[in-house]
CSV table of C-alpha atoms in Angstrom, one decimal:
chain,number,residue,atom,x,y,z
A,1,UNK,CA,57.7,150.3,105.0
A,2,UNK,CA,53.9,149.7,105.4
A,3,UNK,CA,51.8,152.8,105.4
A,4,UNK,CA,48.3,151.2,105.6
A,5,UNK,CA,46.0,152.5,108.3
A,6,UNK,CA,43.8,149.4,108.2
A,7,UNK,CA,44.4,148.5,111.8
A,8,UNK,CA,43.5,151.9,113.1
A,9,UNK,CA,40.4,151.9,110.9
A,10,UNK,CA,39.3,148.5,112.3
A,11,UNK,CA,40.4,149.3,115.9
A,12,UNK,CA,39.7,153.1,116.2
A,13,UNK,CA,41.1,153.4,119.8
A,14,UNK,CA,44.6,152.3,118.6
A,15,UNK,CA,47.6,154.5,117.9
A,16,UNK,CA,50.3,153.7,115.3
A,17,UNK,CA,52.4,151.7,115.3
A,18,UNK,CA,50.0,149.3,116.8
A,19,UNK,CA,51.3,147.0,119.6
A,20,UNK,CA,49.5,143.8,120.7
A,21,UNK,CA,50.3,141.5,123.5
A,22,UNK,CA,50.5,137.8,122.7
A,23,UNK,CA,47.6,135.8,124.2
A,24,UNK,CA,49.9,133.8,126.4
A,25,UNK,CA,48.5,131.0,128.6
A,26,UNK,CA,49.5,131.4,132.2
A,27,UNK,CA,50.6,135.0,131.7
A,28,UNK,CA,47.8,137.2,130.5
A,29,UNK,CA,45.2,138.5,132.9
A,30,UNK,CA,42.1,140.7,132.0
A,31,UNK,CA,44.0,143.6,133.6
A,32,UNK,CA,47.0,143.1,131.3
A,33,UNK,CA,44.9,142.9,128.2
A,34,UNK,CA,42.8,145.9,129.0
A,35,UNK,CA,45.8,148.0,130.0
A,36,UNK,CA,47.3,147.3,126.6
A,37,UNK,CA,44.0,148.5,125.0
A,38,UNK,CA,43.8,151.6,127.1
A,39,UNK,CA,47.3,152.5,126.0
A,40,UNK,CA,46.3,152.4,122.4
A,41,UNK,CA,47.2,148.8,121.6
A,42,UNK,CA,45.1,145.7,121.0
A,43,UNK,CA,44.9,143.6,124.2
A,44,UNK,CA,44.3,139.9,123.9
A,45,UNK,CA,43.0,137.6,126.7
A,46,UNK,CA,44.8,134.4,127.4
A,47,UNK,CA,44.2,131.6,124.9
A,48,UNK,CA,41.8,128.7,125.4
A,49,UNK,CA,42.0,125.3,123.8
A,50,UNK,CA,39.4,123.1,125.6
A,51,UNK,CA,36.1,123.8,123.8
A,52,UNK,CA,34.3,120.8,125.2
A,53,UNK,CA,30.8,121.2,126.7
A,54,UNK,CA,32.2,121.0,130.3
A,55,UNK,CA,35.2,123.2,129.7
A,56,UNK,CA,36.4,125.1,132.7
A,57,UNK,CA,38.5,127.2,130.3
A,58,UNK,CA,35.3,128.5,128.6
A,59,UNK,CA,33.8,129.4,131.9
A,60,UNK,CA,36.9,131.4,132.7
A,61,UNK,CA,36.8,133.0,129.3
A,62,UNK,CA,33.3,134.1,129.9
A,63,UNK,CA,34.3,135.6,133.3
A,64,UNK,CA,37.4,137.2,131.8
A,65,UNK,CA,35.4,138.9,129.1
A,66,UNK,CA,32.9,140.3,131.7
A,67,UNK,CA,35.9,141.5,133.8
A,68,UNK,CA,37.5,143.1,130.8
A,69,UNK,CA,34.3,145.1,130.0
A,70,UNK,CA,34.2,146.4,133.5
A,71,UNK,CA,37.9,147.3,133.5
A,72,UNK,CA,37.5,149.2,130.3
A,73,UNK,CA,34.6,151.2,131.7
A,74,UNK,CA,32.2,149.7,129.1
A,75,UNK,CA,29.9,147.9,131.6
A,76,UNK,CA,27.0,150.3,130.8
A,77,UNK,CA,27.3,149.5,127.1
A,78,UNK,CA,27.0,145.7,127.3
A,79,UNK,CA,25.7,145.5,123.7
A,80,UNK,CA,28.7,147.4,122.2
A,81,UNK,CA,31.8,145.7,120.8
A,82,UNK,CA,34.4,144.9,123.5
A,83,UNK,CA,37.8,146.4,122.9
A,84,UNK,CA,39.8,143.3,123.5
A,85,UNK,CA,40.5,140.1,121.6
A,86,UNK,CA,40.2,136.4,122.4
A,87,UNK,CA,42.4,133.6,121.2
A,88,UNK,CA,41.7,129.9,120.4
A,89,UNK,CA,44.4,127.2,120.1
A,90,UNK,CA,42.7,125.0,117.5
A,91,UNK,CA,44.8,121.8,117.8
A,92,UNK,CA,42.8,120.3,120.6
A,93,UNK,CA,40.4,117.4,119.8
A,94,UNK,CA,37.5,119.5,121.2
A,95,UNK,CA,37.8,122.1,118.4
A,96,UNK,CA,34.8,120.4,116.7
A,97,UNK,CA,32.6,121.8,119.5
A,98,UNK,CA,33.4,125.4,118.6
A,99,UNK,CA,29.9,126.3,117.3
A,100,UNK,CA,28.1,124.5,120.1
A,101,UNK,CA,30.1,125.8,123.0
A,102,UNK,CA,32.2,128.8,122.1
A,103,UNK,CA,30.4,130.8,119.5
A,104,UNK,CA,27.6,131.8,121.9
A,105,UNK,CA,30.2,133.2,124.4
A,106,UNK,CA,31.7,135.3,121.6
A,107,UNK,CA,28.3,136.5,120.5
A,108,UNK,CA,27.4,137.5,124.0
A,109,UNK,CA,30.5,139.6,124.6
A,110,UNK,CA,31.4,140.7,121.1
A,111,UNK,CA,35.2,140.9,121.3
A,112,UNK,CA,36.9,143.0,118.7
A,113,UNK,CA,39.1,140.2,117.5
A,114,UNK,CA,39.4,136.4,117.4
A,115,UNK,CA,42.9,135.0,117.1
A,116,UNK,CA,43.3,131.4,115.8
A,117,UNK,CA,46.5,129.3,116.0
A,118,UNK,CA,47.9,125.8,115.7
A,119,UNK,CA,45.5,123.4,114.0
A,120,UNK,CA,46.8,119.9,114.3
A,121,UNK,CA,48.7,118.6,111.3
A,122,UNK,CA,46.4,115.5,111.1
A,123,UNK,CA,43.2,117.5,111.1
A,124,UNK,CA,41.5,117.5,107.7
A,125,UNK,CA,40.2,119.8,106.7
A,126,UNK,CA,41.9,122.7,108.6
A,127,UNK,CA,39.2,123.9,111.1
A,128,UNK,CA,39.9,127.6,110.6
A,129,UNK,CA,37.8,128.0,107.5
A,130,UNK,CA,34.6,126.7,109.3
A,131,UNK,CA,35.4,128.7,112.5
A,132,UNK,CA,35.9,131.9,110.5
A,133,UNK,CA,32.7,131.4,108.6
A,134,UNK,CA,30.7,130.8,111.8
A,135,UNK,CA,32.2,133.9,113.5
A,136,UNK,CA,31.3,136.0,110.4
A,137,UNK,CA,27.7,134.8,110.6
A,138,UNK,CA,27.3,135.7,114.2
A,139,UNK,CA,29.5,138.7,114.9
A,140,UNK,CA,29.4,141.7,112.7
A,141,UNK,CA,32.6,143.6,112.4
A,142,UNK,CA,34.9,141.2,114.3
A,143,UNK,CA,38.4,140.8,112.9
A,144,UNK,CA,40.1,137.5,112.5
A,145,UNK,CA,43.8,137.1,113.3
A,146,UNK,CA,45.6,133.9,112.3
A,147,UNK,CA,49.1,133.2,113.5
A,148,UNK,CA,51.3,131.7,110.9
A,149,UNK,CA,55.0,130.8,110.7
A,150,UNK,CA,55.6,130.3,107.0
A,151,UNK,CA,54.3,131.6,103.6
A,152,UNK,CA,52.3,128.5,102.8
A,153,UNK,CA,50.3,128.9,106.1
A,154,UNK,CA,49.9,132.6,105.4
A,155,UNK,CA,48.4,131.9,102.0
A,156,UNK,CA,46.0,129.4,103.5
A,157,UNK,CA,45.0,131.7,106.3
A,158,UNK,CA,44.3,134.5,103.8
A,159,UNK,CA,42.2,132.2,101.7
A,160,UNK,CA,40.3,131.0,104.8
A,161,UNK,CA,39.3,134.7,105.4
A,162,UNK,CA,41.8,136.0,107.9
A,163,UNK,CA,41.9,139.8,108.2
A,164,UNK,CA,45.2,139.9,110.0
A,165,UNK,CA,48.2,137.6,109.6
A,166,UNK,CA,50.4,137.3,112.7
A,167,UNK,CA,53.7,136.4,111.1
A,168,UNK,CA,55.7,134.8,113.9
A,169,UNK,CA,59.3,134.3,113.3
A,170,UNK,CA,61.4,131.5,114.9
A,171,UNK,CA,63.0,133.8,117.4
A,172,UNK,CA,59.6,133.8,119.3
A,173,UNK,CA,59.2,132.4,122.8
A,174,UNK,CA,56.5,129.9,123.5
A,175,UNK,CA,54.9,127.8,120.7
A,176,UNK,CA,55.5,128.2,117.0
A,177,UNK,CA,56.1,126.4,113.7
A,178,UNK,CA,58.9,123.9,114.0
A,179,UNK,CA,60.1,124.9,110.5
A,180,UNK,CA,59.9,128.5,109.7
A,181,UNK,CA,61.9,131.7,109.2
A,182,UNK,CA,62.8,134.8,111.2
A,183,UNK,CA,60.7,137.9,110.7
A,184,UNK,CA,63.4,139.5,108.6
A,185,UNK,CA,62.6,137.2,105.7
A,186,UNK,CA,59.1,136.0,106.7
A,187,UNK,CA,57.3,139.4,106.8
A,188,UNK,CA,58.6,140.6,103.4
A,189,UNK,CA,57.9,137.3,101.7
A,190,UNK,CA,54.3,137.2,103.1
A,191,UNK,CA,53.9,140.8,101.9
A,192,UNK,CA,55.1,139.8,98.4
A,193,UNK,CA,52.7,136.8,98.4
A,194,UNK,CA,49.7,139.0,99.3
A,195,UNK,CA,50.6,141.5,96.6
A,196,UNK,CA,50.9,138.8,94.0
A,197,UNK,CA,47.7,137.2,95.1
A,198,UNK,CA,45.9,140.5,95.1
A,199,UNK,CA,46.8,140.9,91.4
A,200,UNK,CA,45.5,137.5,90.5
A,201,UNK,CA,42.6,136.5,92.8
A,202,UNK,CA,39.4,138.5,93.2
A,203,UNK,CA,39.0,137.4,96.9
A,204,UNK,CA,42.3,139.1,97.7
A,205,UNK,CA,41.5,142.2,95.7
A,206,UNK,CA,38.2,142.8,97.5
A,207,UNK,CA,39.6,142.3,101.0
A,208,UNK,CA,42.8,143.8,102.4
A,209,UNK,CA,44.8,141.6,104.7
A,210,UNK,CA,47.0,143.3,107.4
A,211,UNK,CA,50.3,141.9,108.6
A,212,UNK,CA,51.7,141.9,112.1
A,213,UNK,CA,55.3,140.9,113.0
A,214,UNK,CA,56.0,138.7,116.0
A,215,UNK,CA,59.0,136.8,117.3
A,216,UNK,CA,62.1,138.3,119.0
A,217,UNK,CA,60.6,141.8,119.2
A,218,UNK,CA,61.1,143.2,122.7
A,219,UNK,CA,61.9,146.9,122.3
A,220,UNK,CA,61.4,150.1,120.2
A,221,UNK,CA,64.2,149.1,117.8
A,222,UNK,CA,62.5,145.8,117.1
A,223,UNK,CA,59.2,147.6,116.4
A,224,UNK,CA,60.9,150.1,114.1
A,225,UNK,CA,62.6,147.2,112.2
A,226,UNK,CA,59.3,145.4,111.9
A,227,UNK,CA,57.7,148.4,110.3
A,228,UNK,CA,60.6,148.7,107.8
A,229,UNK,CA,60.0,145.0,106.9
A,230,UNK,CA,56.4,145.8,105.9
A,231,UNK,CA,54.5,145.0,109.1
A,232,UNK,CA,51.6,147.3,110.1
A,233,UNK,CA,52.1,146.5,113.8
A,234,UNK,CA,53.7,144.1,116.2
A,235,UNK,CA,53.0,141.4,118.7
A,236,UNK,CA,55.2,141.1,121.8
A,237,UNK,CA,55.2,138.2,124.2
A,238,UNK,CA,58.3,137.9,126.3
A,239,UNK,CA,58.3,141.7,127.2
A,240,UNK,CA,54.8,141.3,128.6
A,241,UNK,CA,55.6,138.2,130.7
A,242,UNK,CA,57.1,140.5,133.3
A,243,UNK,CA,54.4,143.2,133.2
A,244,UNK,CA,53.0,144.1,136.5
A,245,UNK,CA,49.6,142.8,135.5
A,246,UNK,CA,51.1,139.5,134.3
A,247,UNK,CA,50.1,136.4,136.3
A,248,UNK,CA,53.4,134.6,135.3
A,249,UNK,CA,54.7,133.2,138.6
A,250,UNK,CA,57.2,135.5,140.3
A,251,UNK,CA,60.0,132.9,140.0
A,252,UNK,CA,59.5,132.8,136.3
A,253,UNK,CA,59.5,136.6,136.0
A,254,UNK,CA,62.8,136.6,137.9
A,255,UNK,CA,64.3,134.1,135.5
A,256,UNK,CA,63.2,136.2,132.5
A,257,UNK,CA,64.7,139.4,134.0
A,258,UNK,CA,68.0,137.7,134.8
A,259,UNK,CA,68.4,135.9,131.4
A,260,UNK,CA,70.7,137.4,128.8
A,261,UNK,CA,72.0,136.4,125.4
A,262,UNK,CA,68.7,134.8,124.4
A,263,UNK,CA,70.0,133.1,121.2
A,264,UNK,CA,72.3,131.0,123.4
A,265,UNK,CA,70.2,130.7,126.6
A,266,UNK,CA,66.9,129.7,125.1
A,267,UNK,CA,66.1,126.3,123.4
A,268,UNK,CA,63.6,125.8,120.6
A,269,UNK,CA,62.5,122.1,120.6
A,270,UNK,CA,59.7,119.7,121.1
A,271,UNK,CA,61.6,118.7,124.2
A,272,UNK,CA,60.0,121.5,126.1
A,273,UNK,CA,56.6,119.8,125.8
A,274,UNK,CA,57.7,116.2,125.8
A,275,UNK,CA,59.5,116.6,129.2
A,276,UNK,CA,56.2,117.0,130.9
A,277,UNK,CA,54.1,114.9,128.5
A,278,UNK,CA,52.1,117.8,127.2
A,279,UNK,CA,49.8,116.3,124.5
A,280,UNK,CA,48.5,119.6,123.1
A,281,UNK,CA,51.4,120.6,121.0
A,282,UNK,CA,51.9,118.1,118.1
A,283,UNK,CA,53.5,118.5,114.7
A,284,UNK,CA,54.2,120.9,113.1
A,285,UNK,CA,54.8,122.9,116.3
A,286,UNK,CA,57.5,123.2,119.0
A,287,UNK,CA,58.3,125.8,121.6
A,288,UNK,CA,61.2,128.0,122.8
A,289,UNK,CA,62.0,128.2,126.5
A,290,UNK,CA,64.8,129.3,128.8
A,291,UNK,CA,67.5,126.7,129.2
A,292,UNK,CA,68.4,125.1,132.5
A,293,UNK,CA,70.4,122.2,133.8
A,294,UNK,CA,67.8,119.7,132.5
A,295,UNK,CA,68.1,121.1,128.9
A,296,UNK,CA,71.9,120.9,129.2
A,297,UNK,CA,71.6,117.3,130.3
A,298,UNK,CA,69.4,116.5,127.3
A,299,UNK,CA,71.8,118.2,124.9
A,300,UNK,CA,74.7,116.3,126.4
A,301,UNK,CA,73.0,113.0,125.3
A,302,UNK,CA,70.7,112.0,128.0
A,303,UNK,CA,67.4,110.5,126.9
A,304,UNK,CA,64.0,112.1,127.4
A,305,UNK,CA,63.2,109.4,129.9
A,306,UNK,CA,66.4,110.0,131.9
A,307,UNK,CA,65.6,113.7,132.0
A,308,UNK,CA,62.1,113.0,133.3
A,309,UNK,CA,63.4,110.7,135.9
A,310,UNK,CA,66.0,113.3,137.0
A,311,UNK,CA,63.3,115.9,137.5
A,312,UNK,CA,61.4,113.6,139.8
A,313,UNK,CA,64.3,112.1,141.7
A,314,UNK,CA,67.1,114.7,141.8
A,315,UNK,CA,65.2,117.8,142.6
A,316,UNK,CA,62.6,119.0,145.1
A,317,UNK,CA,59.3,119.8,143.5
A,318,UNK,CA,59.8,123.5,143.9
A,319,UNK,CA,63.2,123.3,142.2
A,320,UNK,CA,62.0,121.0,139.5
A,321,UNK,CA,59.3,123.5,138.4
A,322,UNK,CA,62.0,126.1,137.9
A,323,UNK,CA,63.8,123.9,135.4
A,324,UNK,CA,61.2,123.6,132.7
A,325,UNK,CA,58.4,125.8,131.2
A,326,UNK,CA,59.8,129.3,131.4
A,327,UNK,CA,58.8,130.3,127.9
A,328,UNK,CA,60.8,133.2,126.4
A,329,UNK,CA,62.1,134.4,123.0
A,330,UNK,CA,65.6,135.2,121.9
A,331,UNK,CA,64.9,138.9,122.7
A,332,UNK,CA,64.7,138.0,126.4
A,333,UNK,CA,68.1,139.7,127.0
A,334,UNK,CA,66.4,143.0,126.1
A,335,UNK,CA,63.8,142.6,128.9
A,336,UNK,CA,65.4,144.5,131.8
A,337,UNK,CA,62.6,145.8,134.0
A,338,UNK,CA,59.1,145.0,135.1
A,339,UNK,CA,56.7,147.7,134.0
A,340,UNK,CA,52.9,148.2,133.8
A,341,UNK,CA,51.6,146.8,130.5
A,342,UNK,CA,50.3,150.2,129.4
A,343,UNK,CA,53.7,151.8,129.9
A,344,UNK,CA,55.3,149.0,127.8
A,345,UNK,CA,53.0,149.9,124.9
A,346,UNK,CA,53.6,153.6,125.1
A,347,UNK,CA,57.4,153.2,125.5
A,348,UNK,CA,57.9,151.0,122.5
A,349,UNK,CA,55.4,152.9,120.3
A,350,UNK,CA,56.9,156.3,121.0
A,351,UNK,CA,60.5,154.9,121.0
A,352,UNK,CA,59.9,153.3,117.6
A,353,UNK,CA,58.7,156.6,116.1
A,354,UNK,CA,61.8,158.3,117.4
A,355,UNK,CA,64.0,155.5,116.0
A,356,UNK,CA,62.5,156.0,112.6
A,357,UNK,CA,62.9,159.8,112.8
A,358,UNK,CA,66.6,159.4,113.6
A,359,UNK,CA,67.1,157.0,110.8
A,360,UNK,CA,65.4,159.2,108.3
A,361,UNK,CA,67.4,162.2,109.4
A,362,UNK,CA,70.7,160.3,108.9
A,363,UNK,CA,69.9,159.5,105.3
């Protein structure tokens, strides 16, 4: 079990075990992120991917960061670090504009963390190293999170300069590595890799790297298990989709709350993006979403084109929207109630500690 207090040293408002919300597009609002922070977790704003000079996403990020500072009561201390993180999906072609368009926004607001994920497979070199170096030059004290799905990606991220590895197992909802492992094997193997590298490489010895577990974690038992695996904290996504501050549409929240047996009722596949011709997610990534009749049709042998035609011709637009795009992990069956984001953090944190006490008492 990990005993490092690095996360609490880096983020002094947090309480152990540290809980973060995933930076989910279409779900996270500034209110959700700041309530996670207020409850002793690390709140992340929704990801951006369009870093072009005319990006509406960057305008919204700027506005969300201003709102977050106000919600946290830090408006009078505009020059102090902001107690939320931001997230950048780095697979979009506009990633080359990062220093010209995005770095100035980060420098102005000084978020506590920057989360990077999903460089395109055909991007050479991986843009993360250059982004991390640029952030380090401009923002003193910011911590870099890199989301990874296998040990090779974790090693590369650590060498690029990541402070925190978000080790996302394949049980996760939303987007992830097509080929990976569950957290039960991923987190310990990443831990072993870091320990071996620390003994061999000066750069690892001089700079500790923290590990978060993600993927399929939806309650206090999952948090306790992640700590036993060697994680120093967790990221939860599906549990926060139904938070009261979530902007996930109500019909999707209803689907999440009614879904059980997530291993059988969710589907991890590139189909979830190809069905609506989403060009952002390319190899080596796919996504897990809740299955519907259109997924069953595909699995029964229908072509992608036939499924696309069916969505347009066989369903009203409102019904068609309900058949695709409800992202959720295999832990969805454990998500039973809609709660305030801060209450979720407190419940799973205190519940995990109680789980660990009970286990220790039984040994």
